[in-house]
Amino acid sequence: MISRWVGLLAVRAAARLAVRLIKIAAAAALIVAAAPVSVCAAIGVWTAWLAGWPPARLYRAALWCAPMVAVWLAAIAITRGWASVIQAPYQAWRAMWRDGAAGAYLAAAAVIAPAAIPAGLAAGGLAWSYRIRSMQAGSGGLSPAAAVAFDLRQWRHQARIARARIAAPGSVPLNSRNGDLIAGAVIRAVGHPARQIAAIPYQRMRSHQVVIGTSGTGKTTLLLRLWAGFVASALHRHYAGTGGLPLLVVLDCKGGGDARRIADRARRVLRAAGAAATAIWPDEASLSLWTLPPGQLTTTLVDLIEHGTGGAAYYADIMEAVVGLAVDAPPGPPQDTADFLVRLDPGWLSMAYAASEHDDAHALIRAAGRQIGDIALRFRTLFRRLGSGLDGPGGFGDADVWYCILEGTGQASVAESQARALVDLLASYATAAPSGAGPGGGRREILLAVDEFSAVSRRLPIWQLYERARSLGLAVQVSAQSWPGLAADEDERYRIAAAADGGIWLLRTPHPEPVAALAGSRKVMDTTRRLLGAPLWSHQGSSRMRLAPVVDPALIRALDVGQAAYIYRGGATYVQVKRLVAAPAAVGTPTAAVAMAREAAVPGTAAAADVTSATGPAAGVGAMADGRAAGNGAAAPSGAPAASGAPAASGAPAASGTAAASSAAAGSGAAVELGASRPALPAARTPPGLAALLDEAFGKEPS
Amino acid sequence: MYGVQLDHLARVLGVSQARARAIAAGWRDRRLAESARLGPGGPWIWLTRTGLASCGLAYSAAPPALGRLAHIRAVTAVRLALESAAGYATAGAYWRGERRLRTRAGGRVGLREHFPDGEVHWPSGAAVAWAGECWAIEAELTRKTVSRTTAIMRELLTRTGDYGCPAAEARIPGRPARHARVLYLCAPAALSTVARARDALGGAAARIEIRSLPPDAGSERAATERAAP
């Protein structure tokens, strides 16, 4: 009985083995018989594995072969008749083997290619899809850990291909044909369409966005790219007559030398994107607080001064009343700081409201008489600390880009006041539709980008900024180094992140969980596998659906420099951001610069000594610096007269170093032009021959 | 220049309009230039970003603004007329367009400083009495107010610094003026205003030259009609 049972088991095992061998033999025979298709499929799968492609890429490649197949079939139909079309693949297969047997391998490949390539790519797509799904489900590979290794390897492949794509010249333009912003190359997409290029529709830049990433992860590169894309897209739309001119306002709330370096880089990058004028506030440009409407000006001035709560509210009310009197005085609102400070005086206010119909104002002046001096003192102190950046001239309409540097790290209280004033000014500018004939009636499309706003948001909560921006049609882009840096408290952070309907950009950060959670979760299949004995696992087990996060926090922590996850509508696209290369600063060709400096310098001056020793490419820079030195030297009392641009004793015009210095400072990237620095000679009379030249070109002077 | 109309391009290249059209089409094929019929007359041609880069120009690429087409055409006509004068080429003078001046100013905010439509630089060694001078060129198509025109003239005549220099160096008392003279090319409508503005300048008026715009400064059709007997 036992021997019969053992025999039965042996027969069953042998039968199973035979069936398995038959299956393998059949599969091998099929693979060999369809060798061209198998080879194409293998190449497709291998390429997809190496490049981290999704299966859809292989399917698309197969579809792109359709014209070739159509031409092939059409040629057969024309030469052999329509009946042959159905048999064409079979005949091609036979011809391939026949030519192969005869040693004509090239002819064999040419004969079968039209049929084999699309079929092979489609088969490869199916095989690759099966592989990916089995790995994602946890059923593929020799061990359950194989899926993890597969995913990591695929990430490396995808990242490598994305880096190669952004390195290829011209492969990642700033904008697409339809005006979308292109941030870089796609590494991987989860819940988003898998594309090669990460294109963000322009309208998302008109919505709120959040950018989080620690320093050194490529946050500035990403921001510059988004800003440049916004400016270029908006200009494109404006020229097409579908939108207003762009206005980008950046509030860099960290300050310091780093902010200035970024500002300079932003200026050069944005100029290449079409922004003609970039104002760097308060270093190079100023804004006028006094252009605010009187009502708003009063509120802003009062808010600039810090006052406590409780009993201090009494003094706040007095201050508001006095400031209101000064601003709304009959002579009109103050024109500048000095004008305003003069008004904070009981005598001035009494004179201004001297007419009898201002009895109420007189009562106020009498009541607040004792405090007016204190209020003036506080404002005098405030304006001294604020500097001249808010005292004009200038307005947001003067430039395409305003890069505002707030010293939030060094002088937090000053930066808070400045932030408050800048936001009020921008709100006022956005509200008052400027007259203009352009699309939108001259109204500009404004993007307010704030970096580390939490450093200055004590008196202007960022959610309030969001609310105001929303009501004014402004888009706000908030960036921070970490989740806690986004706002002061957790509620505010979630409020900001939840309002980011333009998407969230997440770069490497040590605590990405709160933001990753905002991306939501997706359903994935989870499979358990039976352990046969270490290290063998069977392919039997059970599967169930579970929820997995769309954005893997571990992946975010491991992101490389320049990699970012763009979270939008429950999906995430991992992007390798393409760095925008700014145009170099304005340094002329060495020969031109040296020649100019030589012209500028006279023997015996320091500039001349430096120029004569300057050679090679570095000499161009040195010579430009000398030009600046010559100009500066001229301004000093001891400066050489000839270097100042005044005519030399011989009568030959001497060049001032001003133009050389200015071109170096301009950052325009334009070549230095000889002659641009030549001073014009006084021309009181028309020199002989000039009238003849003009008459020849334009005719006689009209009467 | 921001863009050029086909007839002017043909003049620059010294070829017929048909040939200029073919050349422009070649540029378009190579994505160096774009062309379109933006207004009356022939098509406009302007350089793309690639075209600007291949010319070594760091300007931002954009089609000519529709509202400025007439002005751009007038300035181009002025430049061509001036460059066709024998004395211009002999002296080796060269033109700096408004676009270049604005680029030199770079991203800096000039806070509403006025840019001339062009500058003509006369090299120092040239055999002309005005060698070493820099002229500002203004093409006036429409009538401004006299006070505004006077202000512009005064601004051009008193400027000492190059465009793009720090604001503090734009006007330094005691330094020689940047523009030795200002050449106004006026349409008939603007002529009287410019003349009155010059009269209001006083002594500096001697540095203002006024002439009529060249015949081809208007629309191409008008230029053709004027040229016909």
Coordinates of C-alpha atoms in Angstrom, one line a residue, chain A residues 161-174 182 184-185 196-197 225 578:
Chain A
I161 CA 18.0 59.9 -17.5
A162 CA 16.4 63.1 -16.2
R163 CA 19.8 64.6 -15.5
A164 CA 20.9 63.7 -19.0
R165 CA 17.8 65.3 -20.4
I166 CA 18.3 68.6 -18.7
A167 CA 22.0 68.6 -19.8
A168 CA 21.1 68.2 -23.4
P169 CA 21.1 71.7 -25.0
G170 CA 17.6 72.9 -25.9
S171 CA 15.8 69.9 -24.6
V172 CA 14.2 71.8 -21.7
P173 CA 13.1 75.3 -22.8
L174 CA 11.8 77.9 -20.4
I182 CA 8.8 74.1 -17.9
G184 CA 12.7 70.6 -15.8
A185 CA 12.7 66.9 -16.7
Q196 CA 9.3 63.6 -20.2
I197 CA 9.2 67.3 -19.4
R225 CA 13.1 79.1 -12.9
K578 CA 16.8 72.7 -15.0

